[in-house]
PDB file of C-alpha atoms in Angstrom:
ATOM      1  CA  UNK A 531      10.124  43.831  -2.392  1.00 46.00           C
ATOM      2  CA  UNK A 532       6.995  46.371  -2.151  1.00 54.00           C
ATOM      3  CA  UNK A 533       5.300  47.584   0.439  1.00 59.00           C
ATOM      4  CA  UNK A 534       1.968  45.683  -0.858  1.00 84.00           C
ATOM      5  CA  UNK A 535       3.905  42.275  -1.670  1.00 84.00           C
ATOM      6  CA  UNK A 536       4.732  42.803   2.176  1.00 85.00           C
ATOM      7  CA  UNK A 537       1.471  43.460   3.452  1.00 87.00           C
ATOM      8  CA  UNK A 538       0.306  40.123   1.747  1.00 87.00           C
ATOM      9  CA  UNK A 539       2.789  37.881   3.524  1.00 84.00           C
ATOM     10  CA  UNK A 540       2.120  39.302   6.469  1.00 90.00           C
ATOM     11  CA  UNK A 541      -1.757  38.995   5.942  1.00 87.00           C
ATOM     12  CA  UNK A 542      -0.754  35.405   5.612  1.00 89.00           C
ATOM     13  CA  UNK A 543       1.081  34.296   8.884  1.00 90.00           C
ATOM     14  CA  UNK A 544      -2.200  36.088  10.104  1.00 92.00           C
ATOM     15  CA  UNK A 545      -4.827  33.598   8.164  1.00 94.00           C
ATOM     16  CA  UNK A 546      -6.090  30.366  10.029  1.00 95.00           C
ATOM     17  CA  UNK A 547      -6.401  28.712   6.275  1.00 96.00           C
ATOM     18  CA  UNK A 548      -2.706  29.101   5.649  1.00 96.00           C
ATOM     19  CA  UNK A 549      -0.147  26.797   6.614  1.00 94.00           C
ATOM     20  CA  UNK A 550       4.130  28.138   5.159  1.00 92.00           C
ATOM     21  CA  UNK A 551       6.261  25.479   4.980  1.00 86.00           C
ATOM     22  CA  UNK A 552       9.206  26.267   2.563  1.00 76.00           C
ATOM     23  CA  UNK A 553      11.668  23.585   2.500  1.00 76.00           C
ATOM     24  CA  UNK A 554      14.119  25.408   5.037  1.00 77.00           C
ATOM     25  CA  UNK A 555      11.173  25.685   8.129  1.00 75.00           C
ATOM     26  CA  UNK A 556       9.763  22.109   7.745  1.00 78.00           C
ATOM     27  CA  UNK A 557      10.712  20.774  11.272  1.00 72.00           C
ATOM     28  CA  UNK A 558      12.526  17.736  11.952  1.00 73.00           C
ATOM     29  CA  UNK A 559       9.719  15.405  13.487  1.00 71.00           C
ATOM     30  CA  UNK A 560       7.322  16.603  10.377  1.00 78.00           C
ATOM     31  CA  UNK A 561       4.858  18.383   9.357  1.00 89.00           C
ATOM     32  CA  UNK A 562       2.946  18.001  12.569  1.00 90.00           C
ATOM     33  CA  UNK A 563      -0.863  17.427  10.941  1.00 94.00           C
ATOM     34  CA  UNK A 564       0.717  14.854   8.379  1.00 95.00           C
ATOM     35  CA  UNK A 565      -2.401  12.309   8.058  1.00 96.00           C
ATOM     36  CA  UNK A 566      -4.581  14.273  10.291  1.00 97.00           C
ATOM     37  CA  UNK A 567      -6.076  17.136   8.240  1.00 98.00           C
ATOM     38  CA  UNK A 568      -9.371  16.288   8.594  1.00 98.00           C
ATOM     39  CA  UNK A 569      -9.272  16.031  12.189  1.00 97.00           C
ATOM     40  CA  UNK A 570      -6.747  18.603  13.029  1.00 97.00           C
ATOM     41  CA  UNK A 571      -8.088  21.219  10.435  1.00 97.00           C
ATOM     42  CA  UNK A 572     -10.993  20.910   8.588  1.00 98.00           C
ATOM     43  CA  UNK A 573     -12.722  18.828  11.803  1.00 97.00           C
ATOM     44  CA  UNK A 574     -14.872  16.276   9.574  1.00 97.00           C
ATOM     45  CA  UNK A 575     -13.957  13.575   7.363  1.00 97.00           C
ATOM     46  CA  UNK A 576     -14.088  13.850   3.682  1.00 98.00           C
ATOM     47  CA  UNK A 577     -12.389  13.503   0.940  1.00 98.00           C
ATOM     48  CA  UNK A 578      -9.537  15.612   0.449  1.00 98.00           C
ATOM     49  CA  UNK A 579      -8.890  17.327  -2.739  1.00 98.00           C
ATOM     50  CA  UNK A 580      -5.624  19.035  -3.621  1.00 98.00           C
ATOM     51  CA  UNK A 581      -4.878  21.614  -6.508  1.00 98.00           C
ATOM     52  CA  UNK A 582      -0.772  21.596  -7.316  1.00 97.00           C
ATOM     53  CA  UNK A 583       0.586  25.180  -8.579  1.00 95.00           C
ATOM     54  CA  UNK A 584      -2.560  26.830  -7.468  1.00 95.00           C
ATOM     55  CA  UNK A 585      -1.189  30.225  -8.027  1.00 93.00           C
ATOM     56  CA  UNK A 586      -3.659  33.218  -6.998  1.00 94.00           C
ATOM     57  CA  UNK A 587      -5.864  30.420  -5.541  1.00 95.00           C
ATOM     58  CA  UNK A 588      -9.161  31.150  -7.365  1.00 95.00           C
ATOM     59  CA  UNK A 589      -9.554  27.480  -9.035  1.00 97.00           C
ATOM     60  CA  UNK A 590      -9.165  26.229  -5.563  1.00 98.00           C
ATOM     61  CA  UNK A 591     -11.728  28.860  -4.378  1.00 97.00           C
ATOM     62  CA  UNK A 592     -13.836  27.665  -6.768  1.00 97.00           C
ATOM     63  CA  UNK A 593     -13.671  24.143  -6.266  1.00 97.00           C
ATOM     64  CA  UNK A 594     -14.911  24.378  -2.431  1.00 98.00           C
ATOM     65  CA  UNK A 595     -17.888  25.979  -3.009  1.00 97.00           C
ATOM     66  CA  UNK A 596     -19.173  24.285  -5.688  1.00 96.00           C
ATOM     67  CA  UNK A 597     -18.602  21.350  -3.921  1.00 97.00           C
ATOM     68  CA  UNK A 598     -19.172  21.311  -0.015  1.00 97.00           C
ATOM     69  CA  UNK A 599     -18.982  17.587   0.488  1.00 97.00           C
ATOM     70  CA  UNK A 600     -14.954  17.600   0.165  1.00 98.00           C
ATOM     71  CA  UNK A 601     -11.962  19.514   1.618  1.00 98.00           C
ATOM     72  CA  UNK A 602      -9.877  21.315  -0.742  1.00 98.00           C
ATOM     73  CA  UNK A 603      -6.227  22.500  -0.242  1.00 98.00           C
ATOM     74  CA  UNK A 604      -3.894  24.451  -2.863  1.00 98.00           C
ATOM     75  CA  UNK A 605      -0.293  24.073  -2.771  1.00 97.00           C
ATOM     76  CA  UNK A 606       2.046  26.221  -4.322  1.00 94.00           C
ATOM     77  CA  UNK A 607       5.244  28.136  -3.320  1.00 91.00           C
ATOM     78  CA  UNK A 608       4.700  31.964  -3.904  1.00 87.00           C
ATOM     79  CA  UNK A 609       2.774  32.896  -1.038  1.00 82.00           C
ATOM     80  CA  UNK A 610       1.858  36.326  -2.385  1.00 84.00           C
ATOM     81  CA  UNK A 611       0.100  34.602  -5.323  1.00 89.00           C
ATOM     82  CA  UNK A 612      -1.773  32.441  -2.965  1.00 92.00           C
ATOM     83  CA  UNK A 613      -2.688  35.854  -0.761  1.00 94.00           C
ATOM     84  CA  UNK A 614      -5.684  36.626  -2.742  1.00 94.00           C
ATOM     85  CA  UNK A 615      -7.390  32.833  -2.689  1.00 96.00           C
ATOM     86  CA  UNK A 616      -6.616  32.833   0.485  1.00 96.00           C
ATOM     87  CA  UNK A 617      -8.309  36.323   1.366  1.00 96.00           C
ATOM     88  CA  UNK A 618     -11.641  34.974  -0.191  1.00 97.00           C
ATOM     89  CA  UNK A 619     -11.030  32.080   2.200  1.00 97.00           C
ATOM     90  CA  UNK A 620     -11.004  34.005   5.397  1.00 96.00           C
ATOM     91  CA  UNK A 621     -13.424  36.906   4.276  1.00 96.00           C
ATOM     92  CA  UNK A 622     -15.852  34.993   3.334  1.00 96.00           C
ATOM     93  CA  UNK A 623     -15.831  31.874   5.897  1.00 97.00           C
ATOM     94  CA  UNK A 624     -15.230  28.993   3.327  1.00 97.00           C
ATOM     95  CA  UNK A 625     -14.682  25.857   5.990  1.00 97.00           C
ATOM     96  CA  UNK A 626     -13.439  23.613   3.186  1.00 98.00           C
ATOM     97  CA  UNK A 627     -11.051  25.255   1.826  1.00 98.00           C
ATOM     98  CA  UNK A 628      -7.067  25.547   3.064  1.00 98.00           C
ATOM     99  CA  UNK A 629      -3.663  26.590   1.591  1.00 97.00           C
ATOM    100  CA  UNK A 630      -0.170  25.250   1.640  1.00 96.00           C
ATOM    101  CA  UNK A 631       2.784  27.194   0.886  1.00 94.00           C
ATOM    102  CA  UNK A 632       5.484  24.199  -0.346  1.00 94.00           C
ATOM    103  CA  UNK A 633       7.393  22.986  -2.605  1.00 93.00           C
ATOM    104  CA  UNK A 634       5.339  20.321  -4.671  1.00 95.00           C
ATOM    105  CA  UNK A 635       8.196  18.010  -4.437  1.00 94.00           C
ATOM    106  CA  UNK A 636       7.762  17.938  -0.829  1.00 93.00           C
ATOM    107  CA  UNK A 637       4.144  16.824  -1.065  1.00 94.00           C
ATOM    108  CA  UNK A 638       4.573  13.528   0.185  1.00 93.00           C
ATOM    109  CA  UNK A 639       6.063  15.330   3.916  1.00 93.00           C
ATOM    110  CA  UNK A 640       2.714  16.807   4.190  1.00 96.00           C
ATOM    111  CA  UNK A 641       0.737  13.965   3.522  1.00 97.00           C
ATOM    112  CA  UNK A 642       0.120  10.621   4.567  1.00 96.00           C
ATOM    113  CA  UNK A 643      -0.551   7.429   2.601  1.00 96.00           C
ATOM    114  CA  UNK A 644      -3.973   7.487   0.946  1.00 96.00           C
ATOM    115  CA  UNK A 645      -4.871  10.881   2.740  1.00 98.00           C
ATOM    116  CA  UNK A 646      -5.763  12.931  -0.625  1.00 98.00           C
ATOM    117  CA  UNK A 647      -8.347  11.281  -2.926  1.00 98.00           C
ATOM    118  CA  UNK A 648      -8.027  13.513  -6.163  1.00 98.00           C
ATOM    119  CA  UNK A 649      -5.576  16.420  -7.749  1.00 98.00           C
ATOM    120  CA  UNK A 650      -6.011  18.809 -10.187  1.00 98.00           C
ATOM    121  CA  UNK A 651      -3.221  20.733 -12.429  1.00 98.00           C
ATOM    122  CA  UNK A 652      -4.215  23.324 -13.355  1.00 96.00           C
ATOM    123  CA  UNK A 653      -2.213  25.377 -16.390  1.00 94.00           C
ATOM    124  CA  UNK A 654       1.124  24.383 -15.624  1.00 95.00           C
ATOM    125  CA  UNK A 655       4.554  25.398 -17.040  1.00 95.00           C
ATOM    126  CA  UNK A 656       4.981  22.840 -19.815  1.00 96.00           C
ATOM    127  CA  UNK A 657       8.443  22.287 -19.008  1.00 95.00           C
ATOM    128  CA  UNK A 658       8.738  21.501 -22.958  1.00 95.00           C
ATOM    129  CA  UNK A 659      12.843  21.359 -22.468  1.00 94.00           C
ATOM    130  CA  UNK A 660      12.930  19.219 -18.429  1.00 95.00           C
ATOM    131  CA  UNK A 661      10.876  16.234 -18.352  1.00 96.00           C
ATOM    132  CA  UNK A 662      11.768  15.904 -15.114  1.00 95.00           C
ATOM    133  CA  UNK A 663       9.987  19.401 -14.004  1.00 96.00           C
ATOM    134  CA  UNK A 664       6.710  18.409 -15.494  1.00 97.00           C
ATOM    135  CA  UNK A 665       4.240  17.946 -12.846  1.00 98.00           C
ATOM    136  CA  UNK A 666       2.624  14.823 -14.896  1.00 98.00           C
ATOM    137  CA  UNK A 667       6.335  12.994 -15.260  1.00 98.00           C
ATOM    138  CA  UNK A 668       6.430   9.576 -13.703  1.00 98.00           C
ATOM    139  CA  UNK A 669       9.219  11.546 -11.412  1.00 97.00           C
ATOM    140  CA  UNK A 670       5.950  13.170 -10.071  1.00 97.00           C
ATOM    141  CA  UNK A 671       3.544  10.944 -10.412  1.00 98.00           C
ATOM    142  CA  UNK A 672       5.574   8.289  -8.293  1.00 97.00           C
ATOM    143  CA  UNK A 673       5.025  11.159  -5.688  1.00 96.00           C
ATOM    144  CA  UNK A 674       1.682  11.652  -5.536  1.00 98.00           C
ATOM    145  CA  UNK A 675       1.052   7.803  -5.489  1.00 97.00           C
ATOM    146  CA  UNK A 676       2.931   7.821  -1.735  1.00 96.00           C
ATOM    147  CA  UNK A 677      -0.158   9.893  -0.645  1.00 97.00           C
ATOM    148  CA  UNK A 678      -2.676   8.601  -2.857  1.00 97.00           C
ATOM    149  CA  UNK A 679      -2.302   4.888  -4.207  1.00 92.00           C
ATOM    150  CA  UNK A 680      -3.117   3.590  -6.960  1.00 92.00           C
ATOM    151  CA  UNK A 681      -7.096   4.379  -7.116  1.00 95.00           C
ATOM    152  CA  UNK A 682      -5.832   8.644  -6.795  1.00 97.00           C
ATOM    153  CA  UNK A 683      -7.141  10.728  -9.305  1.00 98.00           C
ATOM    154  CA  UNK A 684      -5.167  13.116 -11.692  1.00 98.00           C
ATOM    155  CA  UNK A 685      -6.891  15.835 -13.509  1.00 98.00           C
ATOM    156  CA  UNK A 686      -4.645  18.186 -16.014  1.00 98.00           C
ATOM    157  CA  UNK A 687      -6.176  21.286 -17.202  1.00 97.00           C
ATOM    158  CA  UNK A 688      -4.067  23.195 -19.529  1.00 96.00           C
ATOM    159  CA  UNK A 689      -3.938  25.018 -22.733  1.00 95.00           C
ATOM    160  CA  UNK A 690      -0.775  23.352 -23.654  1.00 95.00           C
ATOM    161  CA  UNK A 691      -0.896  20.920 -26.890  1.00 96.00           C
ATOM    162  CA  UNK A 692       2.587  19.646 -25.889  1.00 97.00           C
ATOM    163  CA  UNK A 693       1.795  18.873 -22.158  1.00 98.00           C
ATOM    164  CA  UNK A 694      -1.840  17.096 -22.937  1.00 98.00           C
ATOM    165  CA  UNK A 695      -0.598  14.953 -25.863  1.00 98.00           C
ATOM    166  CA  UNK A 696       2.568  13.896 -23.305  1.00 98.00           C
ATOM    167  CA  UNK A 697       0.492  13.156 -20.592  1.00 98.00           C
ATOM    168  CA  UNK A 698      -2.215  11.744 -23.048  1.00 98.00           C
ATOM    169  CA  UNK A 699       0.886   9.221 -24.608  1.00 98.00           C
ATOM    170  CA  UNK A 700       2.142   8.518 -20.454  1.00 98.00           C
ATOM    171  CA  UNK A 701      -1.328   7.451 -19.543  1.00 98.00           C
ATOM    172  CA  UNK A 702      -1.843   5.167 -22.411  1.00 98.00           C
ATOM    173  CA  UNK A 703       1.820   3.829 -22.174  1.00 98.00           C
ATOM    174  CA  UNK A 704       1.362   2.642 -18.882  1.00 97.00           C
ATOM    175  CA  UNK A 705      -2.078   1.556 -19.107  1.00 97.00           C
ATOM    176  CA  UNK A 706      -3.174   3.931 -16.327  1.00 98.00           C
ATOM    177  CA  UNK A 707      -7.026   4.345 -16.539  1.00 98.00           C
ATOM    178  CA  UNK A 708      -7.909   7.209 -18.227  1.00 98.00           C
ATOM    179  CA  UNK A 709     -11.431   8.639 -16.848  1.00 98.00           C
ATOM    180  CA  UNK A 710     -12.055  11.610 -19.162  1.00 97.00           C
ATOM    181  CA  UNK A 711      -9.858  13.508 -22.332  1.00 97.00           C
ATOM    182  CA  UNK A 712     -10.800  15.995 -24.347  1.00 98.00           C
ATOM    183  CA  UNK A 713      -8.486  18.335 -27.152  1.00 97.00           C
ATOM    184  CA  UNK A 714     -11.258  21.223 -26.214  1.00 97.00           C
ATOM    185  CA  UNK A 715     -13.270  20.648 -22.891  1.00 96.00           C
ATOM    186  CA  UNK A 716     -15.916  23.337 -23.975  1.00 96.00           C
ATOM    187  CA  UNK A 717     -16.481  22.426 -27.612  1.00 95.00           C
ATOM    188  CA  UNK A 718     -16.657  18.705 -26.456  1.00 94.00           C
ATOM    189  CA  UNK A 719     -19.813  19.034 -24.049  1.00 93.00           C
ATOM    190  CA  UNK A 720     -17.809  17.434 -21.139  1.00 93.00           C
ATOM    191  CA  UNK A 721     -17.199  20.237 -19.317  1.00 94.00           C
ATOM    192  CA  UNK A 722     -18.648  19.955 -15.916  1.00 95.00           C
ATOM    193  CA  UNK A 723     -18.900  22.237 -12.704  1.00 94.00           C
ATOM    194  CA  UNK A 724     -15.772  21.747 -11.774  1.00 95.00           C
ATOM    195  CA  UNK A 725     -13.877  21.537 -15.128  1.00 95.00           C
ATOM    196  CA  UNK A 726     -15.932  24.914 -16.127  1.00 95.00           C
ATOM    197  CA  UNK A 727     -14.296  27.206 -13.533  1.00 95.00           C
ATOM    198  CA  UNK A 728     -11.958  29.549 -15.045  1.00 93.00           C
ATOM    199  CA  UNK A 729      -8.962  31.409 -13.664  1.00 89.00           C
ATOM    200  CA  UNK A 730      -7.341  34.684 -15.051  1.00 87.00           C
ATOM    201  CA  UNK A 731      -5.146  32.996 -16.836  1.00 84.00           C
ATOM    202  CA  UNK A 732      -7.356  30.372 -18.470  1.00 92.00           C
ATOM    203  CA  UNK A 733      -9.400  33.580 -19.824  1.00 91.00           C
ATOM    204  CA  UNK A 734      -6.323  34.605 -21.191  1.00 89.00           C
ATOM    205  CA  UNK A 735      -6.109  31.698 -23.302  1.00 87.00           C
ATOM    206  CA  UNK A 736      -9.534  31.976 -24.293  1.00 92.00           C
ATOM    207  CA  UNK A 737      -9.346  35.317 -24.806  1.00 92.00           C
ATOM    208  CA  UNK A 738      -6.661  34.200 -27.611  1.00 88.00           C
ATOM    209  CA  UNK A 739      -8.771  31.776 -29.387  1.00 90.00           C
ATOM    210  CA  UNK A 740      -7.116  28.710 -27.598  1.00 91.00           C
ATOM    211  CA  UNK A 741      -8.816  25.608 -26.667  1.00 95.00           C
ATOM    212  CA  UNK A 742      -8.342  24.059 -23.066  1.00 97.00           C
ATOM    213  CA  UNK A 743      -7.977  20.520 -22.568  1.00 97.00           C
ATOM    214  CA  UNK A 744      -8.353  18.264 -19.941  1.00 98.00           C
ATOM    215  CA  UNK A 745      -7.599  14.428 -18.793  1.00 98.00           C
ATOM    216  CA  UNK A 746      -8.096  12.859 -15.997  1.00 98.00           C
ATOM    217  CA  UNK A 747      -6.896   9.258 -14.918  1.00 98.00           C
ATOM    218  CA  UNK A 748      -5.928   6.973 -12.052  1.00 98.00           C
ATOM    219  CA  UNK A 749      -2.405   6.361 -11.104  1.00 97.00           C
ATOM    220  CA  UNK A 750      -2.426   2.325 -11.334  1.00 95.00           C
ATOM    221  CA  UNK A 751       0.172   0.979  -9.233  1.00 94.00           C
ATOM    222  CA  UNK A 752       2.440  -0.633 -12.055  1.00 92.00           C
ATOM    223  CA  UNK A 753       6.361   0.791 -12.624  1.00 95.00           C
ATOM    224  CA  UNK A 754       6.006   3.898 -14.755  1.00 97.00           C
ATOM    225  CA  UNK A 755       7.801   4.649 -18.046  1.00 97.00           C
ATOM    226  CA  UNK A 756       8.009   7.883 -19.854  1.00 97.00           C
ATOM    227  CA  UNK A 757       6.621   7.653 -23.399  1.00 97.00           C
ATOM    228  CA  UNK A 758       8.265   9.263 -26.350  1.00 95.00           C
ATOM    229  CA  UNK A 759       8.375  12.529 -26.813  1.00 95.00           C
ATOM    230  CA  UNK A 760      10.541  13.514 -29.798  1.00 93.00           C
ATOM    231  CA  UNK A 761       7.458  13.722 -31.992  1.00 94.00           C
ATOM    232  CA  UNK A 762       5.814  15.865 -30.460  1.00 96.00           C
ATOM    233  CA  UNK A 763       4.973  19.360 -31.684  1.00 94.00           C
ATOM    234  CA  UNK A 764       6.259  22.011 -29.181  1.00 94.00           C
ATOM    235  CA  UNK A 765       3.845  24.786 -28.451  1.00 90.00           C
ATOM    236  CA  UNK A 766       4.491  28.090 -30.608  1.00 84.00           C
ATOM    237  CA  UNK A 767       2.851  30.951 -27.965  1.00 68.00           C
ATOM    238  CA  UNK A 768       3.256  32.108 -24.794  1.00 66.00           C
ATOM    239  CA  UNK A 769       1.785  34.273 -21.855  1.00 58.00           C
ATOM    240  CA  UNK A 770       1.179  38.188 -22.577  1.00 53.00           C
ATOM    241  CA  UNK A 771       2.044  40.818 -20.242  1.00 49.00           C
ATOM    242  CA  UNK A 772      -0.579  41.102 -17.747  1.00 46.00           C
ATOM    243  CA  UNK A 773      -1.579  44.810 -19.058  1.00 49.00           C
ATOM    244  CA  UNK A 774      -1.721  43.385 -22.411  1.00 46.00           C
ATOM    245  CA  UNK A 775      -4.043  40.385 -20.884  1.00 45.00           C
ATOM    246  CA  UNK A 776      -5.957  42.721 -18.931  1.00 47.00           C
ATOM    247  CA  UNK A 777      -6.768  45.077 -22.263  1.00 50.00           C
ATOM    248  CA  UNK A 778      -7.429  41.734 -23.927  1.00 48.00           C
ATOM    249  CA  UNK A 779      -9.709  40.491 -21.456  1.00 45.00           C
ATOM    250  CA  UNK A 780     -11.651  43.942 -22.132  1.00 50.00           C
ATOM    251  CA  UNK A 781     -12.629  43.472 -25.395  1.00 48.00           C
ATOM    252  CA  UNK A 782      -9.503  45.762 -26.737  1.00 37.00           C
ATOM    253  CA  UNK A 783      -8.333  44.823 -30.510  1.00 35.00           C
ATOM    254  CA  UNK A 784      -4.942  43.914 -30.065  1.00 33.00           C
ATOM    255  CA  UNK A 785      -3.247  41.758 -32.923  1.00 32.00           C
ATOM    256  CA  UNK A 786      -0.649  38.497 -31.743  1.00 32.00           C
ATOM    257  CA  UNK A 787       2.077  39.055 -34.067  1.00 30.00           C
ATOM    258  CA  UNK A 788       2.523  42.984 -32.546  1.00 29.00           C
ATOM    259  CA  UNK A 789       3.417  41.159 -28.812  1.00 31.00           C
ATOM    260  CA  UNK A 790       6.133  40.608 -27.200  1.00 32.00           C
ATOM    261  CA  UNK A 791       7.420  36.789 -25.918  1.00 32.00           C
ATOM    262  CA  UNK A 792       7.108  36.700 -22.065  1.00 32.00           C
ATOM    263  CA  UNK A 793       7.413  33.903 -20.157  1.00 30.00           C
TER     264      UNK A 793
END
């Protein structure tokens, strides 16, 4: 591990946003603010707002300051990821913001019924081969219900054909209501403040002539089936290296074909 990976974490246990819970240090009674962020934490009451896989933090950055009237936490397990959102947090005083360093299939120990309001996905690992790792499965989905019910948003952002048409066929299959879709959020005129902010990684995509896509829907309370799948084209691309991105990002003429698969 390097010296600057260890300065983060320990930046981190310093940080009054930041809360580390991997699954071995959750304590036996619970997560002791479990239904009582707002009062414990964020001292008002609003709604809360969660963003799963939030990575470097910057959507959920993002998200609390163009939007003061809710509380916003990210969730995700690599706390050195999270450092930087989380630096932005503290340096600049953002009181509606928070992070929480989990597992997401732990969600509902951190959480109590109907606590969070809303949740955005933002770029997630299609999972193309494990359904069952797909954060917009019914596996998941019956998760986020415990701390949501049925009226709970879901928002997926993602450059991912495979993962929008899946969740697009799982929303329709189940008659959950479906609030907003779009094939390319900035060609469609639907993208709003909140659906406009954009991450390093979803300039990558953009910076490779990819269109973003987005649906959001309510969970319904009904059992959940998973729709078929078989038909569905897999994706053909994935990430660059992050020097490649970065030279990318810069304007830099630099053809697909000559790069190398990285996950």
């Amino acid at each position: 591990m390097g010296k600057n990976k260890l300065k983060k974490f320990a930046d981190m246990k310093q940080y009054d946003c930041v809360f580390e819970y991997p699954r071995h240090l959750i304590p036996e009674s619970g997560f002791p603010m479990q239904g009582s962020w707002n009062r414990d934490f964020f001292h008002r009451d609003a709604p809360i707002v969660l963003e799963l896989g939030c990575g470097k933090g910057e959507y959920t950055v993002g998200l609390a300051e163009s939007d003061p009237t809710r509380n916003y936490i990210g969730l995700d397990i690599k706390g050195a990821r999270m450092w930087s959102g989380a630096t932005q947090v503290e340096e600049r005083s953002i009181p509606n913001a928070a992070f929480l360093r989990t597992s997401i299939e732990l969600i509902d120990r951190f959480f109590a019924p109907g606590e969070v309001s809303e949740l955005w996905i933002t770029f997630p690992d299609p999972q193309m081969k494990k359904t069952r790792k797909r954060l917009t499965s019914t596996r998941f989905l019956e998760n986020y219900r415990r701390i949501m019910g049925p009226d709970g948003i879901v928002n997926l952002k993602t450059d991912s054909p495979f993962l929008y048409e899946y969740t697009r066929r799982l929303a329709e299959l189940n008659s959950l209501e479906i609030l907003r879709q779009t094939d390319d959020l900035y060609g469609s005129g639907q993208a709003d403040p909140e659906s406009s902010i954009k991450t390093y990684y979803e300039q990558q995509w953009l910076a490779r002539g990819k269109k973003i896509k987005l649906i959001s829907f309510r969970l319904g309370e009904e059992v959940l089936r998973e729709p078929e799948e078989d038909d569905i084209e897999r994706d053909d691309y994935r990430a660059y290296p992050r020097g490649l991105v970065d030279e990318r990002l810069r304007g830099a003429r630099i053809e697909h074909t000559s790069l190398p698969d990285v996950e």
